[in-house]
Amino acid sequence: MKRKHNRSKAALIALIPTWAAVVVVYLGTMVWSVTLSFTNSRLFPSWNFVGFEQYSKLFQTAKWLVSFQNLIIFGVLYVFGCLFVGFLLAAALDRKVRFESAFRTIFLYPYAMSFVVTGLIWQWMMNPTLGIQASVRALGWQGFTFDWIINRDLAIYAVVIAALWQGAGLVMILVLAGMRGIDGEQWRAARIDGIPVWRTYVSIILPQLTPAFAAAGMLLSMGVIKTYDIVVALTNGGPGSATEVPAKFIMDNLFQRQNLGLATAAATVLLLTVLIIVTPFRYAQHIRARRQAGTL
Amino acid sequence: MTHPRGPRPTQITVARIGLYAFLISAALFFAVPLYVMIVTSLKTMDEIRLGQIFALPLHLDFTAWKTAWAGACAGSECTGVRMGFLNSVKITVPAVVISVLIGAINGYALSFWRPKAGRLMFGLLMAGALVPYQIFLYPLVRAMAVMGFYNSLGGIILVHVLFGLPLVTLLFRNYFVTIPEELFKAARVDGAGFWRIFFEIMLPMALPMIVVASMFQFTGIWNDFLLGVVFAGRDNLPMTVQLNNIVNTTMGERNYNVNMAATILTAIIPLAIYFLSGRWFVRGIAAGAVKG
């Protein structure tokens, strides 16, 4: 059912603030930033265009390469980790367990807290001299080590653990809602056919949860690109530059190193990364919508 | 959230035991950090140095909480998170009210009035929500500096409203689309105009969404760090920023008990919203996650 246009000046006027935000703040600043990335601006913007020089410099900067590599490691582990753990939790809660709402509350509460808080909690838990490692050693298990947070090779995985703790509950909620929307008859049919429970989940339930997983995957991926707070709070990029991420690289170059051209080039690369992630999602959504509408 | 169907299983099987073992160990993983925060905040530093992070405190000691609230140092300033708490309230409350109101107007205008280029605006807004903030920051800082908004309370509120627009607009648009258009048409026939229909019919009907959107915006803005660092200015730093400064810039031995107390204080408002609102919070997540 298509609604007709109801022409009214008031409706146009009411949208002016949002139009202004879209045009000036969203589009305007984007164009401004991308333009700056082609100049040799340092502390202040200059209009001395240097082509792709900042980009080639960017990809020769060790810190950026580490940041980008970390983004990929962190992003893949975090997104798939959250999807996997969230699905397991949702499937377990869907088995008609007692105290379901208590479990649900415990799994989701970290999501209500900020990344700064999450980072600080885990910084304390993972403190090698006083945290989990010390506690387990005090129990008599002297060889126990859990010093990821100060280990160059493992620190990024410490960030993954903390972020997973914060985000898995979100997936659980979305997937559980999806599961509750599935027709119960399918379960009965599977049981009659003697299909084991795990098999029913993998072959029958999982394929129907695609929209829930798509929504969750999308939200988590957007979070990955924006990853900043949790790194600042947990490791501040260290040890060395072992946990640097692109968002932090950009912030440092914008506001501390006065490297405007390089920072905006990095921001533009980040924007392109978003487009690469979003486009297939959007395309899949588009196809699905058309299929539902019966035009494909 | 709907409930599981059918009677509860009564048989105790190996699979059931395994299921509960999994759920309980998962619950421990999620709950232990909160437990550790709370017990650490109640210990003395002597007790903390024993390195038993999971042990209960020997006796309850609230001095760390008092210090965290009013005396902990960030650099040379020793005022605790108290100021940050007030700043966060001063930033969050107006930003939530303004953004929810604008979001409601947008959603209402877009779904009932269908103004020219409305779909285009909505599409651009949704696309804008996906762009990393870092693209916007520098030009926005410059523009706001020119207009005298930079490093001010009004500035940080404005920034939160601007970046909150996609979500609130989406929530309200999706909500208003479910309201029967006959209601709107009847009001039109009775001669009511844009604003009258909005304030007298649509806004009261949107109360559930107002609650969800406010809650969502409130936790989001309260938990923000990045925008606070860039736009708030020294005098208006929100609690998250002050907390990070207190924990990560202290010289000498760290007061872990004070740090954990300050962390809990910072998390307490969003946690309270989560625990008190229960399924409203879940609804908000589900509504905000399933983008159209």
Coordinates of C-alpha atoms in Angstrom, one line a residue:
Chain A
M1 CA 0.0 0.0 0.0
K2 CA 1.6 3.2 -1.1
R3 CA 0.9 6.3 0.8
K4 CA 0.2 9.5 -1.2
H5 CA 2.3 12.6 -0.8
N6 CA 0.6 15.0 1.6
R7 CA 2.0 18.3 0.5
S8 CA 2.6 20.6 3.4
K9 CA 5.1 23.4 3.9
A10 CA 5.3 22.5 7.5
A11 CA 6.6 19.0 6.7
L12 CA 9.4 20.5 4.6
I13 CA 10.2 23.1 7.2
A14 CA 10.3 20.5 10.0
L15 CA 13.0 18.5 8.1
I16 CA 15.3 21.5 7.6
P17 CA 17.4 20.9 10.7
T18 CA 18.1 17.3 9.6
W19 CA 18.7 18.3 6.0
A20 CA 21.2 20.8 7.3
A21 CA 22.9 18.1 9.3
V22 CA 23.1 15.8 6.4
V23 CA 24.4 18.3 3.9
V24 CA 26.7 20.4 6.0
V25 CA 27.9 18.0 8.7
Y26 CA 27.8 14.6 6.9
L27 CA 28.5 15.4 3.3
G28 CA 30.3 18.7 3.8
T29 CA 32.8 17.5 6.3
M30 CA 33.4 14.3 4.3
V31 CA 34.3 16.3 1.2
W32 CA 36.4 18.6 3.2
S33 CA 38.4 15.7 4.8
V34 CA 38.8 13.8 1.6
T35 CA 40.1 17.0 -0.1
L36 CA 42.6 17.6 2.7
S37 CA 44.0 14.1 2.1
F38 CA 45.3 15.3 -1.2
T39 CA 47.2 18.2 0.2
N40 CA 50.4 18.5 2.3
S41 CA 48.6 20.0 5.3
R42 CA 50.4 19.7 8.6
L43 CA 49.0 21.6 11.6
F44 CA 46.7 23.8 9.5
P45 CA 45.0 23.1 6.2
S46 CA 47.0 24.1 3.2
W47 CA 45.7 24.0 -0.3
N48 CA 48.9 22.7 -1.8
F49 CA 47.8 19.7 -3.6
V50 CA 50.2 16.8 -3.8
G51 CA 48.1 14.1 -5.4
F52 CA 48.4 10.7 -3.8
E53 CA 51.5 11.5 -1.9
Q54 CA 49.9 11.2 1.6
Y55 CA 48.5 7.8 0.6
S56 CA 51.8 6.4 -0.5
K57 CA 53.4 7.8 2.6
L58 CA 50.6 6.3 4.7
F59 CA 51.3 2.8 3.4
Q60 CA 55.0 3.2 4.1
T61 CA 54.3 4.1 7.7
A62 CA 55.0 1.2 9.9
K63 CA 52.5 2.2 12.6
W64 CA 49.6 2.4 10.1
L65 CA 50.5 -1.0 8.6
V66 CA 50.4 -2.4 12.1
S67 CA 47.1 -0.6 12.8
F68 CA 45.5 -2.0 9.7
Q69 CA 46.8 -5.5 10.4
N70 CA 45.5 -5.3 13.9
L71 CA 42.1 -4.1 12.6
I72 CA 41.9 -7.2 10.4
I73 CA 43.0 -9.7 13.2
F74 CA 40.8 -8.0 15.8
G75 CA 37.9 -7.6 13.4
V76 CA 37.8 -11.2 12.2
L77 CA 38.2 -12.7 15.6
Y78 CA 35.8 -10.3 17.3
V79 CA 33.0 -10.5 14.7
F80 CA 33.1 -14.3 14.3
G81 CA 33.9 -14.9 17.9
C82 CA 30.8 -12.9 19.0
L83 CA 28.6 -14.6 16.4
F84 CA 29.8 -18.0 17.5
V85 CA 29.5 -17.4 21.2
G86 CA 26.3 -15.5 20.8
F87 CA 24.8 -18.3 18.8
L88 CA 25.9 -21.0 21.3
L89 CA 24.4 -18.9 24.2
A90 CA 21.1 -18.4 22.3
A91 CA 20.9 -22.0 21.3
A92 CA 21.5 -23.1 24.9
L93 CA 18.9 -20.7 26.2
D94 CA 16.4 -21.9 23.6
R95 CA 16.5 -25.4 25.2
K96 CA 13.8 -24.6 27.7
V97 CA 16.2 -24.0 30.6
R98 CA 15.3 -22.8 34.1
F99 CA 16.3 -19.2 35.1
E100 CA 16.4 -18.2 31.4
S101 CA 15.9 -14.6 32.1
A102 CA 18.6 -14.6 34.8
F103 CA 21.1 -16.1 32.3
R104 CA 20.0 -13.6 29.7
T105 CA 20.5 -10.7 32.0
I106 CA 24.0 -11.9 32.9
F107 CA 25.1 -12.4 29.3
L108 CA 23.8 -9.0 28.1
Y109 CA 24.7 -6.6 30.9
P110 CA 28.3 -5.9 29.6
Y111 CA 26.7 -4.5 26.5
A112 CA 25.2 -1.7 28.5
M113 CA 28.6 -0.5 29.7
S114 CA 31.0 1.7 27.8
F115 CA 34.1 0.4 26.1
V116 CA 36.2 2.5 28.5
V117 CA 34.7 0.7 31.5
T118 CA 35.2 -2.6 29.7
G119 CA 38.8 -1.8 28.9
L120 CA 39.5 -0.8 32.5
I121 CA 37.9 -3.9 34.0
W122 CA 39.9 -6.2 31.8
Q123 CA 43.1 -4.2 32.3
W124 CA 42.7 -5.0 36.0
M125 CA 41.7 -8.7 35.5
M126 CA 44.7 -9.2 33.1
N127 CA 47.2 -7.4 35.3
P128 CA 50.0 -10.0 35.4
T129 CA 51.3 -9.1 38.9
L130 CA 47.9 -8.8 40.7
G131 CA 45.2 -10.2 38.4
I132 CA 44.2 -13.6 37.3
Q133 CA 47.7 -14.8 36.8
A134 CA 48.7 -14.0 40.4
S135 CA 45.6 -15.5 41.7
V136 CA 46.0 -18.8 39.9
R137 CA 49.7 -19.0 40.9
A138 CA 48.7 -18.4 44.5
L139 CA 46.5 -21.5 44.3
G140 CA 49.7 -23.5 43.7
W141 CA 49.8 -23.6 39.9
Q142 CA 53.2 -21.8 39.7
G143 CA 53.7 -22.2 36.0
F144 CA 50.5 -20.5 35.0
T145 CA 50.9 -17.4 32.8
F146 CA 48.3 -15.1 31.5
D147 CA 50.3 -12.0 30.6
W148 CA 48.8 -11.3 27.1
I149 CA 48.3 -7.7 27.9
I150 CA 52.0 -7.0 28.2
N151 CA 53.1 -9.4 25.5
R152 CA 53.7 -7.9 22.1
D153 CA 52.5 -10.9 20.2
L154 CA 49.4 -11.6 22.3
A155 CA 48.2 -8.1 23.4
I156 CA 45.7 -7.8 20.5
Y157 CA 44.1 -11.0 21.6
A158 CA 43.6 -9.5 25.0
V159 CA 41.6 -6.7 23.3
V160 CA 39.6 -9.4 21.5
I161 CA 38.7 -11.1 24.8
A162 CA 37.5 -7.9 26.4
A163 CA 35.5 -6.8 23.3
L164 CA 34.0 -10.3 23.0
W165 CA 32.9 -10.1 26.6
Q166 CA 31.2 -6.8 25.9
G167 CA 29.6 -7.8 22.6
A168 CA 28.6 -11.4 22.6
G169 CA 25.3 -10.7 24.5
L170 CA 24.1 -8.5 21.7
V171 CA 24.3 -11.4 19.2
M172 CA 22.7 -13.7 21.7
I173 CA 19.7 -11.3 22.0
L174 CA 19.3 -10.9 18.2
V175 CA 19.7 -14.6 17.5
L176 CA 17.4 -15.7 20.3
A177 CA 14.7 -13.3 19.0
G178 CA 15.2 -14.9 15.6
M179 CA 14.9 -18.4 17.0
R180 CA 11.7 -17.6 18.8
G181 CA 10.3 -16.5 15.5
I182 CA 10.8 -19.9 13.9
D183 CA 7.8 -22.2 13.5
G184 CA 7.8 -24.8 16.3
E185 CA 6.4 -27.4 13.9
Q186 CA 9.8 -27.8 12.3
W187 CA 11.2 -29.0 15.6
R188 CA 8.5 -31.5 16.0
A189 CA 9.0 -32.8 12.4
A190 CA 12.8 -33.1 13.0
R191 CA 12.2 -35.0 16.2
I192 CA 9.9 -37.4 14.5
D193 CA 12.4 -38.0 11.8
G194 CA 15.0 -38.8 14.5
I195 CA 17.3 -35.9 13.6
P196 CA 19.7 -35.1 16.5
V197 CA 19.3 -31.7 18.1
W198 CA 22.7 -30.3 17.0
R199 CA 21.9 -31.4 13.4
T200 CA 18.6 -29.6 13.5
Y201 CA 20.3 -26.5 14.7
V202 CA 23.0 -26.6 12.0
S203 CA 20.8 -27.7 9.0
I204 CA 17.4 -26.3 9.8
I205 CA 17.5 -23.5 12.3
L206 CA 20.8 -21.8 11.3
P207 CA 19.9 -21.1 7.7
Q208 CA 16.7 -19.4 8.8
L209 CA 18.6 -17.1 11.1
T210 CA 20.5 -15.3 8.2
P211 CA 18.7 -12.0 8.8
A212 CA 19.6 -12.0 12.5
F213 CA 23.2 -12.9 11.8
A214 CA 23.4 -10.2 9.0
A215 CA 22.1 -7.5 11.4
A216 CA 24.4 -8.6 14.2
G217 CA 27.4 -9.0 11.8
M218 CA 26.7 -5.6 10.4
L219 CA 26.5 -3.9 13.8
L220 CA 29.7 -5.6 15.0
S221 CA 31.6 -4.7 11.9
M222 CA 30.7 -1.1 12.3
G223 CA 32.0 -1.3 15.8
V224 CA 35.2 -2.8 14.6
I225 CA 35.9 0.2 12.3
K226 CA 35.2 2.6 15.2
T227 CA 37.4 0.7 17.7
Y228 CA 39.1 3.3 19.7
D229 CA 37.9 3.6 23.3
I230 CA 38.6 0.0 24.3
V231 CA 42.1 0.2 23.0
V232 CA 42.8 3.5 24.7
A233 CA 41.4 2.2 28.0
L234 CA 42.9 -1.3 27.9
T235 CA 46.4 -0.9 26.4
N236 CA 46.6 2.6 25.0
G237 CA 48.0 1.0 21.8
G238 CA 50.8 -0.7 23.6
P239 CA 53.0 -2.5 24.4
G240 CA 55.0 -0.6 21.8
S241 CA 52.5 -0.3 19.0
A242 CA 51.2 -3.8 19.3
T243 CA 47.6 -2.9 19.7
E244 CA 47.4 0.3 17.6
V245 CA 44.2 0.6 15.5
P246 CA 43.4 2.9 12.5
A247 CA 40.9 5.0 14.5
K248 CA 43.6 5.7 17.1
F249 CA 46.2 6.3 14.4
I250 CA 44.0 9.0 12.9
M251 CA 43.2 10.6 16.2
D252 CA 46.9 10.8 17.2
N253 CA 47.9 12.3 13.8
L254 CA 45.0 14.8 13.9
F255 CA 45.3 16.1 17.3
Q256 CA 48.8 15.3 18.6
R257 CA 51.2 14.9 15.7
Q258 CA 49.7 17.7 13.6
N259 CA 49.8 15.6 10.5
L260 CA 46.5 16.6 9.0
G261 CA 47.2 15.4 5.4
L262 CA 48.2 11.9 6.6
A263 CA 45.4 11.7 9.1
T264 CA 42.7 12.6 6.5
A265 CA 44.3 10.1 4.0
A266 CA 44.0 7.4 6.7
A267 CA 40.4 8.4 7.4
T268 CA 39.6 8.2 3.7
V269 CA 41.1 4.7 3.6
L270 CA 38.9 3.8 6.6
L271 CA 35.9 5.1 4.8
L272 CA 36.7 3.0 1.8
T273 CA 37.0 0.0 4.1
V274 CA 33.5 0.7 5.3
L275 CA 32.2 0.8 1.8
I276 CA 33.9 -2.5 1.0
I277 CA 32.2 -4.1 4.1
V278 CA 28.8 -2.5 3.6
T279 CA 28.2 -2.9 -0.1
P280 CA 27.8 -6.8 -0.1
F281 CA 25.5 -6.5 3.0
R282 CA 23.4 -3.9 1.3
Y283 CA 23.3 -5.8 -1.9
A284 CA 22.2 -9.0 -0.1
Q285 CA 19.5 -7.0 1.6
H286 CA 18.4 -5.5 -1.7
I287 CA 18.2 -9.0 -3.3
R288 CA 16.2 -10.4 -0.4
A289 CA 13.8 -7.5 -0.4
R290 CA 13.2 -7.9 -4.1
R291 CA 12.7 -11.6 -3.7
Q292 CA 10.1 -11.0 -1.0
A293 CA 8.4 -8.5 -3.1
G294 CA 8.3 -11.1 -5.9
T295 CA 10.1 -9.1 -8.5
L296 CA 13.1 -11.4 -8.7
Chain B
M1 CA 10.9 -11.5 23.9
T2 CA 8.4 -14.4 23.6
H3 CA 8.7 -17.4 25.8
P4 CA 9.8 -20.9 24.8
R5 CA 7.0 -23.3 23.9
G6 CA 5.9 -26.5 25.5
P7 CA 6.3 -27.9 28.9
R8 CA 9.6 -27.9 30.7
P9 CA 11.5 -31.1 30.3
T10 CA 11.6 -33.1 33.5
Q11 CA 14.1 -35.8 32.8
I12 CA 17.6 -35.4 33.9
T13 CA 19.9 -36.5 31.1
V14 CA 23.6 -36.2 30.4
A15 CA 22.7 -33.7 27.7
R16 CA 20.8 -31.5 30.2
I17 CA 23.7 -31.6 32.6
G18 CA 26.1 -30.6 29.9
L19 CA 23.7 -27.8 28.9
Y20 CA 23.6 -26.4 32.4
A21 CA 27.4 -26.8 32.8
F22 CA 27.9 -24.7 29.6
L23 CA 25.4 -22.1 30.7
I24 CA 26.9 -21.8 34.2
S25 CA 30.5 -21.5 33.0
A26 CA 29.4 -18.9 30.4
A27 CA 27.6 -17.0 33.2
L28 CA 30.8 -17.1 35.3
F29 CA 32.8 -15.7 32.4
F30 CA 30.3 -12.8 32.0
A31 CA 29.7 -12.2 35.7
V32 CA 33.2 -12.5 37.2
P33 CA 34.5 -9.2 36.0
L34 CA 31.7 -7.3 37.7
Y35 CA 32.3 -9.3 40.9
V36 CA 36.0 -8.6 40.7
M37 CA 35.3 -4.9 40.3
I38 CA 33.1 -4.8 43.3
V39 CA 35.3 -6.7 45.7
T40 CA 38.4 -4.8 44.6
S41 CA 36.7 -1.5 45.3
L42 CA 36.0 -2.6 48.8
K43 CA 39.6 -3.8 49.6
T44 CA 42.5 -1.8 51.1
M45 CA 45.7 -1.5 49.0
D46 CA 47.5 -3.8 51.5
E47 CA 44.9 -6.5 50.7
I48 CA 45.1 -5.9 47.0
R49 CA 48.9 -6.4 47.0
L50 CA 48.3 -10.0 48.2
G51 CA 47.3 -10.7 44.6
Q52 CA 44.1 -12.6 45.3
I53 CA 41.8 -10.9 42.8
F54 CA 38.9 -13.3 43.4
A55 CA 39.0 -13.3 47.2
L56 CA 36.3 -11.5 49.2
P57 CA 37.4 -8.4 51.1
L58 CA 38.4 -9.1 54.7
H59 CA 36.2 -6.3 55.9
L60 CA 34.1 -3.7 54.1
D61 CA 36.0 -0.5 53.4
F62 CA 34.3 2.3 51.6
T63 CA 37.2 4.8 51.6
A64 CA 38.1 3.9 48.0
W65 CA 34.6 4.9 47.0
K66 CA 34.8 8.3 48.7
T67 CA 38.2 8.9 47.1
A68 CA 36.9 7.9 43.7
W69 CA 33.9 10.2 44.0
A70 CA 35.7 13.3 45.3
G71 CA 39.4 13.0 45.6
A72 CA 41.0 10.8 43.0
C73 CA 43.6 12.6 40.8
A74 CA 43.8 12.9 37.1
G75 CA 47.1 14.5 36.5
S76 CA 47.3 17.4 38.9
E77 CA 43.6 17.7 39.5
C78 CA 42.3 15.7 42.4
T79 CA 38.5 16.1 42.3
G80 CA 37.4 12.5 41.6
V81 CA 34.7 11.6 39.2
R82 CA 32.2 13.9 40.8
M83 CA 32.6 16.7 38.3
G84 CA 32.5 14.2 35.5
F85 CA 29.3 12.8 36.7
L86 CA 27.7 16.2 36.7
N87 CA 29.1 17.0 33.3
S88 CA 27.8 13.7 31.9
V89 CA 24.3 14.6 33.3
K90 CA 24.5 18.1 31.8
I91 CA 25.6 16.7 28.4
T92 CA 23.3 13.6 28.3
V93 CA 20.0 15.0 29.4
P94 CA 19.6 17.9 26.9
A95 CA 21.2 15.8 24.1
V96 CA 18.7 13.0 24.7
V97 CA 15.7 15.3 24.9
I98 CA 16.6 17.3 21.8
S99 CA 17.6 14.3 19.6
V100 CA 14.5 12.3 20.6
L101 CA 12.2 15.2 19.8
I102 CA 13.9 15.8 16.4
G103 CA 13.9 12.1 15.7
A104 CA 10.1 11.9 16.4
I105 CA 9.4 14.9 14.2
N106 CA 11.5 13.3 11.4
G107 CA 9.9 9.9 11.7
Y108 CA 6.5 11.4 11.7
A109 CA 7.1 13.7 8.8
L110 CA 8.8 11.0 6.7
S111 CA 6.1 8.3 7.3
F112 CA 2.9 10.4 7.0
W113 CA 3.7 13.5 5.0
R114 CA 6.1 12.1 2.5
P115 CA 7.7 15.4 1.7
K116 CA 9.7 15.9 -1.4
A117 CA 13.1 14.1 -1.3
G118 CA 12.2 12.6 2.0
R119 CA 13.5 9.2 1.0
L120 CA 16.7 10.8 -0.3
M121 CA 17.3 12.4 3.1
F122 CA 16.6 9.3 4.9
G123 CA 18.9 7.3 2.7
L124 CA 21.7 9.8 3.2
L125 CA 21.2 9.8 6.9
M126 CA 21.4 6.1 7.1
A127 CA 24.5 6.1 5.0
G128 CA 26.0 8.8 7.2
A129 CA 25.5 6.5 10.2
L130 CA 28.0 4.1 8.8
V131 CA 30.8 6.6 8.2
P132 CA 33.6 6.5 10.8
Y133 CA 33.6 9.5 13.0
Q134 CA 37.2 10.3 12.2
I135 CA 36.1 11.6 8.7
F136 CA 33.9 14.3 10.4
L137 CA 36.1 15.3 13.3
Y138 CA 38.6 17.8 12.0
P139 CA 36.3 19.9 9.8
L140 CA 33.7 19.9 12.5
V141 CA 36.3 21.1 15.1
R142 CA 37.3 23.9 12.8
A143 CA 33.8 24.9 11.9
M144 CA 32.7 24.9 15.5
A145 CA 35.8 26.9 16.6
V146 CA 34.9 29.6 14.0
M147 CA 31.3 29.7 15.4
G148 CA 32.6 29.8 19.0
F149 CA 31.0 26.5 19.9
Y150 CA 34.1 24.4 20.3
N151 CA 35.0 23.2 23.8
S152 CA 31.7 24.3 25.2
L153 CA 28.7 22.5 26.7
G154 CA 26.5 23.6 23.9
G155 CA 29.0 22.3 21.4
I156 CA 29.2 18.8 22.8
I157 CA 25.4 18.6 23.1
L158 CA 25.1 19.7 19.5
V159 CA 27.6 17.0 18.3
H160 CA 25.7 14.3 20.1
V161 CA 22.4 15.4 18.6
L162 CA 23.9 15.5 15.1
F163 CA 25.3 12.0 15.4
G164 CA 22.3 10.6 17.1
L165 CA 19.9 11.7 14.3
P166 CA 20.2 8.5 12.1
L167 CA 19.3 6.1 14.9
V168 CA 16.4 8.1 16.4
T169 CA 15.0 8.9 13.0
L170 CA 15.2 5.3 12.0
L171 CA 13.5 4.2 15.2
F172 CA 10.6 6.6 14.9
R173 CA 10.1 6.2 11.2
N174 CA 9.8 2.4 11.7
Y175 CA 7.4 3.0 14.5
F176 CA 5.1 5.5 12.8
V177 CA 4.9 3.2 9.7
T178 CA 3.0 0.7 11.9
I179 CA 0.4 3.2 12.9
P180 CA -2.8 3.0 10.7
E181 CA -2.9 5.8 8.2
E182 CA -6.7 6.1 8.7
L183 CA -6.0 7.8 12.0
F184 CA -3.9 10.4 10.3
K185 CA -6.4 10.8 7.5
A186 CA -9.3 11.3 10.0
A187 CA -7.3 14.0 11.7
R188 CA -6.6 15.6 8.3
V189 CA -10.3 15.6 7.5
D190 CA -11.0 17.3 10.8
G191 CA -8.7 20.0 9.6
A192 CA -5.7 19.4 11.9
G193 CA -2.4 20.6 10.5
F194 CA 1.1 19.2 10.7
W195 CA 2.0 20.2 14.2
R196 CA -1.4 19.7 15.8
I197 CA -1.5 16.1 14.5
F198 CA 2.0 15.6 15.8
F199 CA 1.6 16.9 19.3
E200 CA -2.0 15.8 20.0
I201 CA -2.1 12.4 18.3
M202 CA 1.2 11.0 17.2
L203 CA 3.5 12.0 20.1
P204 CA 1.2 10.5 22.7
M205 CA 0.9 7.4 20.6
A206 CA 4.6 7.1 20.3
L207 CA 5.2 6.9 24.0
P208 CA 6.7 3.4 23.9
M209 CA 9.1 4.4 21.2
I210 CA 10.0 7.6 23.1
V211 CA 11.0 5.4 26.1
V212 CA 13.0 3.0 24.0
A213 CA 14.7 5.7 22.0
S214 CA 15.5 7.8 25.1
M215 CA 17.0 4.8 26.9
F216 CA 19.0 3.9 23.9
Q217 CA 20.3 7.5 23.4
F218 CA 20.9 7.9 27.1
T219 CA 23.2 4.9 27.4
G220 CA 24.9 5.7 24.1
I221 CA 25.7 9.3 25.0
W222 CA 26.6 8.5 28.6
N223 CA 29.1 5.8 27.3
D224 CA 30.6 8.0 24.7
F225 CA 34.3 8.7 24.9
L226 CA 35.6 9.9 21.6
L227 CA 33.3 12.9 21.1
G228 CA 33.8 13.9 24.7
V229 CA 37.5 13.9 24.3
V230 CA 37.4 16.0 21.2
F231 CA 34.5 18.4 21.7
A232 CA 33.7 18.9 25.4
G233 CA 36.7 20.9 26.5
R234 CA 38.5 20.8 29.9
D235 CA 35.6 22.1 31.9
N236 CA 32.9 19.8 30.5
L237 CA 34.7 16.5 30.3
P238 CA 32.2 13.6 30.6
M239 CA 32.7 10.9 33.2
T240 CA 34.2 8.3 30.8
V241 CA 37.0 10.6 29.8
Q242 CA 37.7 11.6 33.4
L243 CA 37.7 8.0 34.4
N244 CA 40.2 7.1 31.8
N245 CA 42.4 10.0 32.8
I246 CA 42.3 8.9 36.5
V247 CA 43.2 5.3 35.8
N248 CA 45.7 5.7 33.0
T249 CA 47.6 8.8 33.9
T250 CA 48.4 8.3 37.6
M251 CA 52.0 8.5 38.7
G252 CA 53.6 6.1 41.1
E253 CA 51.6 3.2 42.5
R254 CA 48.1 2.8 41.2
N255 CA 45.2 2.8 43.6
Y256 CA 43.4 -0.2 42.1
N257 CA 40.6 0.0 44.7
V258 CA 39.9 3.7 43.9
N259 CA 40.1 2.9 40.1
M260 CA 37.6 0.1 40.4
A261 CA 35.3 2.2 42.5
A262 CA 35.5 5.0 39.9
T263 CA 34.8 2.5 37.2
I264 CA 31.7 1.2 38.9
L265 CA 30.5 4.8 39.5
T266 CA 30.9 5.5 35.8
A267 CA 29.0 2.3 34.8
I268 CA 26.3 2.6 37.4
I269 CA 23.8 4.7 35.4
P270 CA 23.8 2.6 32.2
L271 CA 23.7 -0.5 34.4
A272 CA 20.8 0.8 36.4
I273 CA 18.9 1.5 33.1
Y274 CA 19.7 -2.0 31.9
F275 CA 18.6 -3.8 35.1
L276 CA 15.5 -1.6 35.7
S277 CA 14.2 -1.5 32.2
G278 CA 14.8 -5.2 31.4
R279 CA 12.9 -6.0 28.2
W280 CA 12.6 -2.4 27.1
F281 CA 16.3 -2.4 26.7
V282 CA 16.2 -5.6 24.8
R283 CA 13.5 -4.1 22.6
G284 CA 15.6 -1.1 22.0
I285 CA 18.5 -3.1 20.8
A286 CA 16.4 -5.2 18.6
A287 CA 14.7 -2.2 17.1
G288 CA 18.0 -0.3 16.6
A289 CA 19.8 -3.3 15.2
V290 CA 17.4 -4.3 12.5
K291 CA 18.1 -1.4 10.1
G292 CA 15.8 -1.1 7.2

